PDB file of N, CA and C in Angstrom:
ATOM      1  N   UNK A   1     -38.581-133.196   0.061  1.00  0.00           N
ATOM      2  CA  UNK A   1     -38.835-133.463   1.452  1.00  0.00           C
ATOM      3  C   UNK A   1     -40.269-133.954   1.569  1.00  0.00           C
ATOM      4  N   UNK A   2     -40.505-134.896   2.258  1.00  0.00           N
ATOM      5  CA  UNK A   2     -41.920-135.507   2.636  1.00  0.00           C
ATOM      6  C   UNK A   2     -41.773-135.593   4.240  1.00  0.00           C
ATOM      7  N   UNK A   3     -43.038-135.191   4.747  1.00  0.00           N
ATOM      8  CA  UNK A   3     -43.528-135.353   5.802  1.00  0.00           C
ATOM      9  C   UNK A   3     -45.111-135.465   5.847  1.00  0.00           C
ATOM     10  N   UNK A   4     -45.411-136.744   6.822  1.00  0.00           N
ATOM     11  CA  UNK A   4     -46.571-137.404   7.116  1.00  0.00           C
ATOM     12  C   UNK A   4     -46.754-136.924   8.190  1.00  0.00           C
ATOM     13  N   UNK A   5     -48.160-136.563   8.590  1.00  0.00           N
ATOM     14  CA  UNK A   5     -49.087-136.228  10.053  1.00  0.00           C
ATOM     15  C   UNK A   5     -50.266-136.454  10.136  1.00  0.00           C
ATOM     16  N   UNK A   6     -50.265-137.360  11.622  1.00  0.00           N
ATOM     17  CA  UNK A   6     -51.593-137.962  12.100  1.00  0.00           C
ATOM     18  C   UNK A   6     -52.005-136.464  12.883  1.00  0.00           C
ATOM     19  N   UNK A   7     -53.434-136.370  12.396  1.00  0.00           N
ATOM     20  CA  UNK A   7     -53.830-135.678  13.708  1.00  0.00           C
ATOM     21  C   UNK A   7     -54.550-135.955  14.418  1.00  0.00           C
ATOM     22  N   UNK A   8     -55.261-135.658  15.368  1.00  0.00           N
ATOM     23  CA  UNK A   8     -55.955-135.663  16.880  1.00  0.00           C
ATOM     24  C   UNK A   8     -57.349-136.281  16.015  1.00  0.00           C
ATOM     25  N   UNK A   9     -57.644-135.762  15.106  1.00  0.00           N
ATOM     26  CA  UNK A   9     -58.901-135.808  14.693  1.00  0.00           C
ATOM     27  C   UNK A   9     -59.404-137.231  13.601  1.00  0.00           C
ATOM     28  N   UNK A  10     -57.540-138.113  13.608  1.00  0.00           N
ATOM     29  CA  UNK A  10     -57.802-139.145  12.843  1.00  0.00           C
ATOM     30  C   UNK A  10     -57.195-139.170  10.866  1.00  0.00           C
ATOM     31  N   UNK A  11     -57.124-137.599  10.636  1.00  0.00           N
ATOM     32  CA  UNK A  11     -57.081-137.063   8.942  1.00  0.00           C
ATOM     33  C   UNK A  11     -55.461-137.249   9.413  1.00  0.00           C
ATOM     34  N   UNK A  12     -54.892-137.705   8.323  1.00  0.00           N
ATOM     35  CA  UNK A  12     -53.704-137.897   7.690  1.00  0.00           C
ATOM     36  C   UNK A  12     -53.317-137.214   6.664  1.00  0.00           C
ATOM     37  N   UNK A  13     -52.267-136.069   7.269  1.00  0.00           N
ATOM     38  CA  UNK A  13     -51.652-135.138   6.310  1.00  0.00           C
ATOM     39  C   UNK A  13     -50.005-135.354   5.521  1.00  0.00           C
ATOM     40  N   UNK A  14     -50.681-135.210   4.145  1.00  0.00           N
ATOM     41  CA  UNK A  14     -48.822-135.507   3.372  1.00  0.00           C
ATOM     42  C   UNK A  14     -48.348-134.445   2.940  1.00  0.00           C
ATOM     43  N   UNK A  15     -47.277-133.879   3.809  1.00  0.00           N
ATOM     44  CA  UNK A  15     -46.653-132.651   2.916  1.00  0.00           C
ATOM     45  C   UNK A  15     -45.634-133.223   2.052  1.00  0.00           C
ATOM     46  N   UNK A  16     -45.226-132.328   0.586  1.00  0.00           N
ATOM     47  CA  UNK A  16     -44.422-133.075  -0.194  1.00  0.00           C
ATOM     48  C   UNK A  16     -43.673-131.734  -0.650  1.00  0.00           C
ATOM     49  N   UNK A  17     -41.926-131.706  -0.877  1.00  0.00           N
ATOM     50  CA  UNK A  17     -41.645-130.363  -1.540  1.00  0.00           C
ATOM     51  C   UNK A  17     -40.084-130.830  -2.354  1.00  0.00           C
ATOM     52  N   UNK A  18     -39.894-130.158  -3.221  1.00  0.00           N
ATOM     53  CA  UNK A  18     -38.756-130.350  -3.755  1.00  0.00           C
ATOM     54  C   UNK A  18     -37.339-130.285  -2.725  1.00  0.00           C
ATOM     55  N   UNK A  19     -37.127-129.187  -1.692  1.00  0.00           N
ATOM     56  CA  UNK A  19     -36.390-129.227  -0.869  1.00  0.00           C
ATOM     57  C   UNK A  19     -37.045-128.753   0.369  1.00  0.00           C
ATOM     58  N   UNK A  20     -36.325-128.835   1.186  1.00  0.00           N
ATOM     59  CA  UNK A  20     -36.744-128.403   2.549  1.00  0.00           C
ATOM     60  C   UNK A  20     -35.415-128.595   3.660  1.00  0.00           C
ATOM     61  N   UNK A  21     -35.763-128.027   4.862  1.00  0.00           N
ATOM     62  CA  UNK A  21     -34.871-128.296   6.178  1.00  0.00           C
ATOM     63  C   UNK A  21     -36.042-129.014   7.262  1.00  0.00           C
ATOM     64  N   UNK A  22     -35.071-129.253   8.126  1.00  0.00           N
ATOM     65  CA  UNK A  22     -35.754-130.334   9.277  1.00  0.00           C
ATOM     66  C   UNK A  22     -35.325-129.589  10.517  1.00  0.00           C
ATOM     67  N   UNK A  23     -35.751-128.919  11.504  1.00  0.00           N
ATOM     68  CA  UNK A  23     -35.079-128.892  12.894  1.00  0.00           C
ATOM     69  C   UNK A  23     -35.320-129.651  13.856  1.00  0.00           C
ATOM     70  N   UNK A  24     -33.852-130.859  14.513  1.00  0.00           N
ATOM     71  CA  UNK A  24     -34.594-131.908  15.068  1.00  0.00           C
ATOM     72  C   UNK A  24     -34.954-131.343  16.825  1.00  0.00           C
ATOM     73  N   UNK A  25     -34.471-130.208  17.219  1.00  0.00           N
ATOM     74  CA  UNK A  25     -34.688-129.514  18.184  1.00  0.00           C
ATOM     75  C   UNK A  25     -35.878-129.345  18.263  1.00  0.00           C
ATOM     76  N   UNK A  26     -36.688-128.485  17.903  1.00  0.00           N
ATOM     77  CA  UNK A  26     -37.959-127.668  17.702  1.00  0.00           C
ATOM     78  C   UNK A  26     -38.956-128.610  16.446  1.00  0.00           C
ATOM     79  N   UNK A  27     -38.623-129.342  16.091  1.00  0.00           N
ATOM     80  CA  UNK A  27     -39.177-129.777  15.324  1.00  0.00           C
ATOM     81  C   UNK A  27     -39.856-129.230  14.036  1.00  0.00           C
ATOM     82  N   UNK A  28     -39.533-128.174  13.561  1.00  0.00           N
ATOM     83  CA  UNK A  28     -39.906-127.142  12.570  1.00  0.00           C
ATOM     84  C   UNK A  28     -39.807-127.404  11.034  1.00  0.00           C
ATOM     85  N   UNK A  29     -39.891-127.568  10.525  1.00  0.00           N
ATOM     86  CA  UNK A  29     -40.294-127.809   8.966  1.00  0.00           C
ATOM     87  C   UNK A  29     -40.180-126.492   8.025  1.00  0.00           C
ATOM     88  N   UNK A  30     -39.419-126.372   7.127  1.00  0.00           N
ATOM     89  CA  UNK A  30     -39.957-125.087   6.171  1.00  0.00           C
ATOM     90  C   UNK A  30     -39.339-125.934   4.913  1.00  0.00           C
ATOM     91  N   UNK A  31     -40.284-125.681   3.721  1.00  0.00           N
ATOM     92  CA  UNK A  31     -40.878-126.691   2.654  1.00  0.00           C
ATOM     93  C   UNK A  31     -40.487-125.273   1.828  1.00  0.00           C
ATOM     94  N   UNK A  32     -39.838-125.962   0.649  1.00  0.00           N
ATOM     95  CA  UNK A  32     -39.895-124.913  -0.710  1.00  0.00           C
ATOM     96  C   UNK A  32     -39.627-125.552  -2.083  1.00  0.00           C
ATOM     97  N   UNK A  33     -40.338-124.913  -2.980  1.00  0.00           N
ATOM     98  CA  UNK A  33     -40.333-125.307  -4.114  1.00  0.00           C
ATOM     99  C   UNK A  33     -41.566-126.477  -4.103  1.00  0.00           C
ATOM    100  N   UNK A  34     -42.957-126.221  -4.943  1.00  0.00           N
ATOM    101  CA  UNK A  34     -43.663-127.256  -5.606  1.00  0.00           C
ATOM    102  C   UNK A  34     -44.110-127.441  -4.491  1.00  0.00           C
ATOM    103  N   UNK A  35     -44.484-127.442  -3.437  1.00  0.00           N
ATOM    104  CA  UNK A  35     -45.162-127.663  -2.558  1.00  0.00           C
ATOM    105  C   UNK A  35     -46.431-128.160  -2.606  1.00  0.00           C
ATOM    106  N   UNK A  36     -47.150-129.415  -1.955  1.00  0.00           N
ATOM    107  CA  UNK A  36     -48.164-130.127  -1.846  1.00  0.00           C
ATOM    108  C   UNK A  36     -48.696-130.395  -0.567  1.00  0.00           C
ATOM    109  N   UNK A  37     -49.646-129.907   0.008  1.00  0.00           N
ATOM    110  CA  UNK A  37     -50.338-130.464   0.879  1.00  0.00           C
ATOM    111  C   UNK A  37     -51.520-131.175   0.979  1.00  0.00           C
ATOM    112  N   UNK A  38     -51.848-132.488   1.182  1.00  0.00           N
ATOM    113  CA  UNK A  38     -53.206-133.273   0.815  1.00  0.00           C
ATOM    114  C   UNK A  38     -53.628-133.940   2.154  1.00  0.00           C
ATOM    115  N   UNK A  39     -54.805-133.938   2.476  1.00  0.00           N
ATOM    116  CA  UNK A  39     -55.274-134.949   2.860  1.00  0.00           C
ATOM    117  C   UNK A  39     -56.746-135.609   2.310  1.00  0.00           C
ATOM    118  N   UNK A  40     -57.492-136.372   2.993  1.00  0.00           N
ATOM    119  CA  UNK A  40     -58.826-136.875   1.913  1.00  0.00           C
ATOM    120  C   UNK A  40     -59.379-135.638   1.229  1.00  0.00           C
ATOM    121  N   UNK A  41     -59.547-134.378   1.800  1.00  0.00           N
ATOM    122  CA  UNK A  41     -60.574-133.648   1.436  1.00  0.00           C
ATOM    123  C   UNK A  41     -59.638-132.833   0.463  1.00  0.00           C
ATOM    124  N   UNK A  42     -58.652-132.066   0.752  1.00  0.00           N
ATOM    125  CA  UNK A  42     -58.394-131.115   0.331  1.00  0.00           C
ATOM    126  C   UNK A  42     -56.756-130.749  -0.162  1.00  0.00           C
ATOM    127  N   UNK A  43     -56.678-130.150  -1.079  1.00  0.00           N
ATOM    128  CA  UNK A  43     -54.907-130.111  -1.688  1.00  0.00           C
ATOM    129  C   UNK A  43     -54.798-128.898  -1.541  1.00  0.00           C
ATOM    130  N   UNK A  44     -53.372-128.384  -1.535  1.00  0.00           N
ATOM    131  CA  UNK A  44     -53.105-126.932  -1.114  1.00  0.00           C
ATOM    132  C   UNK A  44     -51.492-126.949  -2.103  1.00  0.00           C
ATOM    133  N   UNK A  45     -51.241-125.913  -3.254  1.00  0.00           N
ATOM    134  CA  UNK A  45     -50.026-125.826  -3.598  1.00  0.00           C
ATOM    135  C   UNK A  45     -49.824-124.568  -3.200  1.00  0.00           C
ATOM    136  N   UNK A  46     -48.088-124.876  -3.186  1.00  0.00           N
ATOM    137  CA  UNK A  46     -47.493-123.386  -3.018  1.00  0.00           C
ATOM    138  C   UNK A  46     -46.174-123.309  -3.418  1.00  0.00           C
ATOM    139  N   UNK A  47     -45.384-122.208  -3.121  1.00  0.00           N
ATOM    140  CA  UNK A  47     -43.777-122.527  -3.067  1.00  0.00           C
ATOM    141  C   UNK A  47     -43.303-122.378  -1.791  1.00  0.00           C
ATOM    142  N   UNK A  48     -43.671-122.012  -0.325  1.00  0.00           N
ATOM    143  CA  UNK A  48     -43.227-121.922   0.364  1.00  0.00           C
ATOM    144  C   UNK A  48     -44.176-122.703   1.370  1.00  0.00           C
ATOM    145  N   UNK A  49     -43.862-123.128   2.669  1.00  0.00           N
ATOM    146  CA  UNK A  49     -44.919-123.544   3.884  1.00  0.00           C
ATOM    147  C   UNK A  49     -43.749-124.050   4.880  1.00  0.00           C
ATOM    148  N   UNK A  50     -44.239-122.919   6.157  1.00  0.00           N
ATOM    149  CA  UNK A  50     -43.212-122.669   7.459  1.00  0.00           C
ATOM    150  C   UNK A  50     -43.814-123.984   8.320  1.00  0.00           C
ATOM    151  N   UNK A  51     -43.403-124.991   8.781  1.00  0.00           N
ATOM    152  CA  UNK A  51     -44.803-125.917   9.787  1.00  0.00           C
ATOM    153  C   UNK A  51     -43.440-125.724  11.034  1.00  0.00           C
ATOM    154  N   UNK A  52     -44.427-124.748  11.865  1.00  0.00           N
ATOM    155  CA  UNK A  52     -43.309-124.403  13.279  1.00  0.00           C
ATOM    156  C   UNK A  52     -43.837-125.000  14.336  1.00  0.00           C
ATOM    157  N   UNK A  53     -43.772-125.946  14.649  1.00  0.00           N
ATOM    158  CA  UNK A  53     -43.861-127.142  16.210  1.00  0.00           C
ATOM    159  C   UNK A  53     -43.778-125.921  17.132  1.00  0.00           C
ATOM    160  N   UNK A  54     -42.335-124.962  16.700  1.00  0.00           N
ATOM    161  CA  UNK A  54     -42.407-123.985  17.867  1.00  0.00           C
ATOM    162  C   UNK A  54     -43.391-123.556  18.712  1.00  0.00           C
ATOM    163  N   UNK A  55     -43.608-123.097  17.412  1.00  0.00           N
ATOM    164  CA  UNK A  55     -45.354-121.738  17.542  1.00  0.00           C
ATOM    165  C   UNK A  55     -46.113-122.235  17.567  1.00  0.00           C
ATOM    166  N   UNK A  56     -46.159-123.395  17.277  1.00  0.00           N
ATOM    167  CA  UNK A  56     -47.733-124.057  16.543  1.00  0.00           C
ATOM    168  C   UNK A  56     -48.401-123.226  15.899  1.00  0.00           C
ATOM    169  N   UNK A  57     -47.736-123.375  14.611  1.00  0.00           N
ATOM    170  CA  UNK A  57     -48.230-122.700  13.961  1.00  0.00           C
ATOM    171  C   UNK A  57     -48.112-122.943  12.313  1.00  0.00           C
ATOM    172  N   UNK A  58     -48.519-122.542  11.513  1.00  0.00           N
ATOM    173  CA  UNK A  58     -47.886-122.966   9.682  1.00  0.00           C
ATOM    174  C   UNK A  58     -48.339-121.861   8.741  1.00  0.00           C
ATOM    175  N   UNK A  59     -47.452-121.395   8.084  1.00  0.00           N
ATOM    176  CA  UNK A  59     -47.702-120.148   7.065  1.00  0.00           C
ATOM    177  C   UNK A  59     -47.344-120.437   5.942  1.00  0.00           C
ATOM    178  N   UNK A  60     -48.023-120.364   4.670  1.00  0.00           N
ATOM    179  CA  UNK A  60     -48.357-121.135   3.653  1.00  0.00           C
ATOM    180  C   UNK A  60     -48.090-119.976   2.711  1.00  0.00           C
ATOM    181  N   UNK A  61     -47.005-119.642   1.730  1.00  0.00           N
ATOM    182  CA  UNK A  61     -47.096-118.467   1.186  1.00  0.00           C
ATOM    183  C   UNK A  61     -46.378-118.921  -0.560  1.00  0.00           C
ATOM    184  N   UNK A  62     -46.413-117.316  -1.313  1.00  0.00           N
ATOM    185  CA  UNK A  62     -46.185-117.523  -2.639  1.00  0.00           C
ATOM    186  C   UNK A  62     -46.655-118.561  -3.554  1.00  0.00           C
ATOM    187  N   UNK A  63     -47.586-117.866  -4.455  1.00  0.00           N
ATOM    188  CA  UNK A  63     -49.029-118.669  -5.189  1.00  0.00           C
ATOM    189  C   UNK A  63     -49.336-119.473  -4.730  1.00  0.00           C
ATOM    190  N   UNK A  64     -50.334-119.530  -3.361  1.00  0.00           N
ATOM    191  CA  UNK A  64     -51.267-120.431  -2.576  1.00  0.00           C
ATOM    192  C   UNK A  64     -52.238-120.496  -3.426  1.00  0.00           C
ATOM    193  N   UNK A  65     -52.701-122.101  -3.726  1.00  0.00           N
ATOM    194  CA  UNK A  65     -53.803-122.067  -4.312  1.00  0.00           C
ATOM    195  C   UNK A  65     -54.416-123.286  -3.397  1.00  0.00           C
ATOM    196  N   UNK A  66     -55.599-123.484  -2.964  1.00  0.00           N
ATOM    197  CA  UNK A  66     -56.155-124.643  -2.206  1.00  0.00           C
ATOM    198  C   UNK A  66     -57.915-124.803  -2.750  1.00  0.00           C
ATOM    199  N   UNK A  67     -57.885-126.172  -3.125  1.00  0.00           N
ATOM    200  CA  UNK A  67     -58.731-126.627  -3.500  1.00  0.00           C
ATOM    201  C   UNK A  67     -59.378-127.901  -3.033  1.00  0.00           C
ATOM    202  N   UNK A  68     -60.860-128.065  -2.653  1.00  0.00           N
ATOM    203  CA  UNK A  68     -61.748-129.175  -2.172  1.00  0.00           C
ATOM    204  C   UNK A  68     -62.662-129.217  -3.339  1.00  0.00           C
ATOM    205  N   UNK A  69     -63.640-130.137  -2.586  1.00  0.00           N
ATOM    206  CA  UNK A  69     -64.835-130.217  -3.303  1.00  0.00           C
ATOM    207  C   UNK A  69     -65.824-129.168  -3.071  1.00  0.00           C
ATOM    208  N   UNK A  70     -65.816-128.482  -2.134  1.00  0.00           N
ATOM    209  CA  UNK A  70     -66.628-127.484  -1.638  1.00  0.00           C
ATOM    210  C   UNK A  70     -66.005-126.175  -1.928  1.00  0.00           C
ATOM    211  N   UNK A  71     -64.732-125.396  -3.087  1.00  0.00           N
ATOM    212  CA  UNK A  71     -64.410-124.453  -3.623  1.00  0.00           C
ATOM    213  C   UNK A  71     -62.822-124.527  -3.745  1.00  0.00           C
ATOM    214  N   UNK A  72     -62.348-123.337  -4.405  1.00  0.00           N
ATOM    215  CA  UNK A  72     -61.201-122.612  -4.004  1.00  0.00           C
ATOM    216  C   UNK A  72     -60.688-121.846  -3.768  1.00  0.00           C
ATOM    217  N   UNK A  73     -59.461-121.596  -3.515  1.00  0.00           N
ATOM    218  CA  UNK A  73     -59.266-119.980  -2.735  1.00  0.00           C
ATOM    219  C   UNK A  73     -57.295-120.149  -3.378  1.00  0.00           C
ATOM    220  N   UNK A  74     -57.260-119.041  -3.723  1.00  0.00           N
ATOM    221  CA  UNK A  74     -56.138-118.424  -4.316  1.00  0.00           C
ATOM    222  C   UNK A  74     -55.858-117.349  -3.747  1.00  0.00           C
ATOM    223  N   UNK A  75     -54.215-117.223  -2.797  1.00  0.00           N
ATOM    224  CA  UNK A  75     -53.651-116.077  -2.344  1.00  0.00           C
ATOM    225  C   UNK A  75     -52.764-116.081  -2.016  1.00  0.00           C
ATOM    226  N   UNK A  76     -51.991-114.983  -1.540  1.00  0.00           N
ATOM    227  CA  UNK A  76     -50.404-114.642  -1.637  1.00  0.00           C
ATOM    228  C   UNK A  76     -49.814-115.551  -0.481  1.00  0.00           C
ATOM    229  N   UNK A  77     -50.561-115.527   0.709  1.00  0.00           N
ATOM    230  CA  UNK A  77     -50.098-116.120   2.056  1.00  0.00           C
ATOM    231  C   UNK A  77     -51.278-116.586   2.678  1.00  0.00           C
ATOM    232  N   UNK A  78     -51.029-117.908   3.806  1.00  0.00           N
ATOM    233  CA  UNK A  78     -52.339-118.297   4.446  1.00  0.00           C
ATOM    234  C   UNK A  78     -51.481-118.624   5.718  1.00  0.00           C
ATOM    235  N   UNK A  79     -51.826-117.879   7.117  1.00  0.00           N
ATOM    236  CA  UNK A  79     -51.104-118.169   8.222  1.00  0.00           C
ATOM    237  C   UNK A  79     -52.263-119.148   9.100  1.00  0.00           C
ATOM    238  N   UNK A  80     -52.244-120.722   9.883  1.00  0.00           N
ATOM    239  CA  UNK A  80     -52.996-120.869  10.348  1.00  0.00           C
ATOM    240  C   UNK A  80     -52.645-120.957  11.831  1.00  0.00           C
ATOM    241  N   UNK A  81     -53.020-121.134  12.393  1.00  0.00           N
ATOM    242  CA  UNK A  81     -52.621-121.283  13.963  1.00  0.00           C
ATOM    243  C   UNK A  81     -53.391-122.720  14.709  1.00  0.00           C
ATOM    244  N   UNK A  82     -52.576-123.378  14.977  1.00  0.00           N
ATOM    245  CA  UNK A  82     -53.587-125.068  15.596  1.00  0.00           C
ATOM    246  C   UNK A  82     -53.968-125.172  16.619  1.00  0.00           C
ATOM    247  N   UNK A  83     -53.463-123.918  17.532  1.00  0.00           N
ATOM    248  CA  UNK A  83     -54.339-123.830  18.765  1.00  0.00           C
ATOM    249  C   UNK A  83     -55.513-123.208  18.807  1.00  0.00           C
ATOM    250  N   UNK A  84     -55.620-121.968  17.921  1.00  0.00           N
ATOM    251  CA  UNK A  84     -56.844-121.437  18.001  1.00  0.00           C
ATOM    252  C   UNK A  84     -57.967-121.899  17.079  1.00  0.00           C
ATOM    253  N   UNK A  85     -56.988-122.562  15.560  1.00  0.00           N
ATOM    254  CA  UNK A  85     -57.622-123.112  14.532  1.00  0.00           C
ATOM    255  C   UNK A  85     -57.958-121.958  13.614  1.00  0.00           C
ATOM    256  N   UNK A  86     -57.765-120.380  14.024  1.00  0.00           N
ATOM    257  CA  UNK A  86     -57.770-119.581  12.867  1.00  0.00           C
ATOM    258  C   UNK A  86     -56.799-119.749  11.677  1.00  0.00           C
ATOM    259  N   UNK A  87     -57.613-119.203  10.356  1.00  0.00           N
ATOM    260  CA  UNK A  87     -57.005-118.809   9.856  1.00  0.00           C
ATOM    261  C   UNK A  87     -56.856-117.174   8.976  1.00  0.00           C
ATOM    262  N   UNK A  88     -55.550-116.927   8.629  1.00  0.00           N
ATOM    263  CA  UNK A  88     -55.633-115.224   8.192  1.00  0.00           C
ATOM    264  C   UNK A  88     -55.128-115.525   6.909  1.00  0.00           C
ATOM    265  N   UNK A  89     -56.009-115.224   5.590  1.00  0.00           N
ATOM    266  CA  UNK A  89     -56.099-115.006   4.292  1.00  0.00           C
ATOM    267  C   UNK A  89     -55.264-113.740   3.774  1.00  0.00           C
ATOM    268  N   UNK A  90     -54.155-113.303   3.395  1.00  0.00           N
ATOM    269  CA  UNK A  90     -53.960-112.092   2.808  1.00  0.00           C
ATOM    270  C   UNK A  90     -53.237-112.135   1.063  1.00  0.00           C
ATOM    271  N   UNK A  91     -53.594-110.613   1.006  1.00  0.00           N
ATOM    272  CA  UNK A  91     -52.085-110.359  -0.653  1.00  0.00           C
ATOM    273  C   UNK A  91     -51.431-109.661  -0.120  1.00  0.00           C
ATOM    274  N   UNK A  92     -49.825-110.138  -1.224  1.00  0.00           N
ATOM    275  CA  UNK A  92     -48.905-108.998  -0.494  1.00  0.00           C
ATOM    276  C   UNK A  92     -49.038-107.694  -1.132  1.00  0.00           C
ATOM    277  N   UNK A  93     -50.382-107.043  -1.621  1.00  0.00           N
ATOM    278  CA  UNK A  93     -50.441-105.734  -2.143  1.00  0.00           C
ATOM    279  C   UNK A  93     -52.098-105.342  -1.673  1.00  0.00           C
ATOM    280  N   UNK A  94     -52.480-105.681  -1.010  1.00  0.00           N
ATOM    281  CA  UNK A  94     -53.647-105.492  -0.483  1.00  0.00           C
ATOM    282  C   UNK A  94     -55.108-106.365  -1.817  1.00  0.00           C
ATOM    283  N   UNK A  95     -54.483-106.436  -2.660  1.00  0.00           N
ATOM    284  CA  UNK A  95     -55.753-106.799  -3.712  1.00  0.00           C
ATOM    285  C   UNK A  95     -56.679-108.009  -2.551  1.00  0.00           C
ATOM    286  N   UNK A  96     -57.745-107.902  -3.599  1.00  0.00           N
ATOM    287  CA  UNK A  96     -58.790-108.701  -2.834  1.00  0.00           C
ATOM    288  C   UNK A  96     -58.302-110.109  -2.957  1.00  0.00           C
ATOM    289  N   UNK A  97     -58.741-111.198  -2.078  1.00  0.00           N
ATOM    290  CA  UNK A  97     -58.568-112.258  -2.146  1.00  0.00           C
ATOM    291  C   UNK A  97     -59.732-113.015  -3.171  1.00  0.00           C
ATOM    292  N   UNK A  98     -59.286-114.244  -3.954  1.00  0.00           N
ATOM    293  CA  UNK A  98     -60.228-114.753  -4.986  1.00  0.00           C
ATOM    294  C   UNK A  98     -60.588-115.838  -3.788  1.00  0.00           C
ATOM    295  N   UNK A  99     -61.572-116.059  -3.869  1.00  0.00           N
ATOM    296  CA  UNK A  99     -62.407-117.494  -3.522  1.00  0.00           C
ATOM    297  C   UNK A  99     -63.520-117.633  -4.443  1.00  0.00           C
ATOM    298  N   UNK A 100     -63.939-118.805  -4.499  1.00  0.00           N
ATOM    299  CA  UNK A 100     -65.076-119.518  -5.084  1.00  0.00           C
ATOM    300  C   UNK A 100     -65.109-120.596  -4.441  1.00  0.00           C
ATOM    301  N   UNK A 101     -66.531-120.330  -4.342  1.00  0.00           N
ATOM    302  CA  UNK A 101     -67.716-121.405  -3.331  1.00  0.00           C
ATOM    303  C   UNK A 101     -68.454-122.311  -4.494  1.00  0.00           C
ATOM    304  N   UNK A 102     -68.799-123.457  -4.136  1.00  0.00           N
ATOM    305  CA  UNK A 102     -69.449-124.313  -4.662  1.00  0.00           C
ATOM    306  C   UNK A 102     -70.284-125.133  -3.813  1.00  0.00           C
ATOM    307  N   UNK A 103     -71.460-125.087  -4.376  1.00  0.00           N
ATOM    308  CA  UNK A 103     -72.854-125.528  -3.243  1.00  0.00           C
ATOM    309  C   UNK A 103     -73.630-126.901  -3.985  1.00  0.00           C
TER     310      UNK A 103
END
């Protein structure tokens, strides 16, 4: 499954996954297997990623790894939210989350 997104801000996002579903109602997306997310700056793999039009919202889970030029961060799940623009980092066993910064 591939899906392309312009956003507000101009960055052009390519999600890419071995399979996936489409809801043409709600417009909802859930991506599995091999999962790729890129745009100029930054790549994100996983095996799973929910992109819910519903909620506005996208949850990024099972071996998240995301990498820029400015570090990476490795973890179980990454929920973001596009209205508020947070995001929540967790493991599914409480362990600490890995990041590395690069300056």
């Amino acid at each position: 499954m591939k899906v392309t997104m312009l956003l507000n801000d101009g960055r052009v996002v390519i999600i890419t996954s071995d399979k996936g579903s489409y809801n043409k109602i709600t417009y909802d997306c859930i991506f599995e297997n091999n999962v790729k997310v890129a745009d100029s700056e930054t790549i994100i793999f996983s095996e799973n990623l929910d992109l819910l039009a519903s909620e506005d919202s996208a949850s990024i889970y099972n071996d998240v790894f995301i990498t820029n030029d400015k570090g990476s961060l490795a973890a179980d799940k990454i929920d973001y939210n596009f209205e508020t623009k947070f995001y929540k980092v967790s493991m599914y066993n409480n362990k600490k989350v890995k990041v590395k910064i690069i300056r």
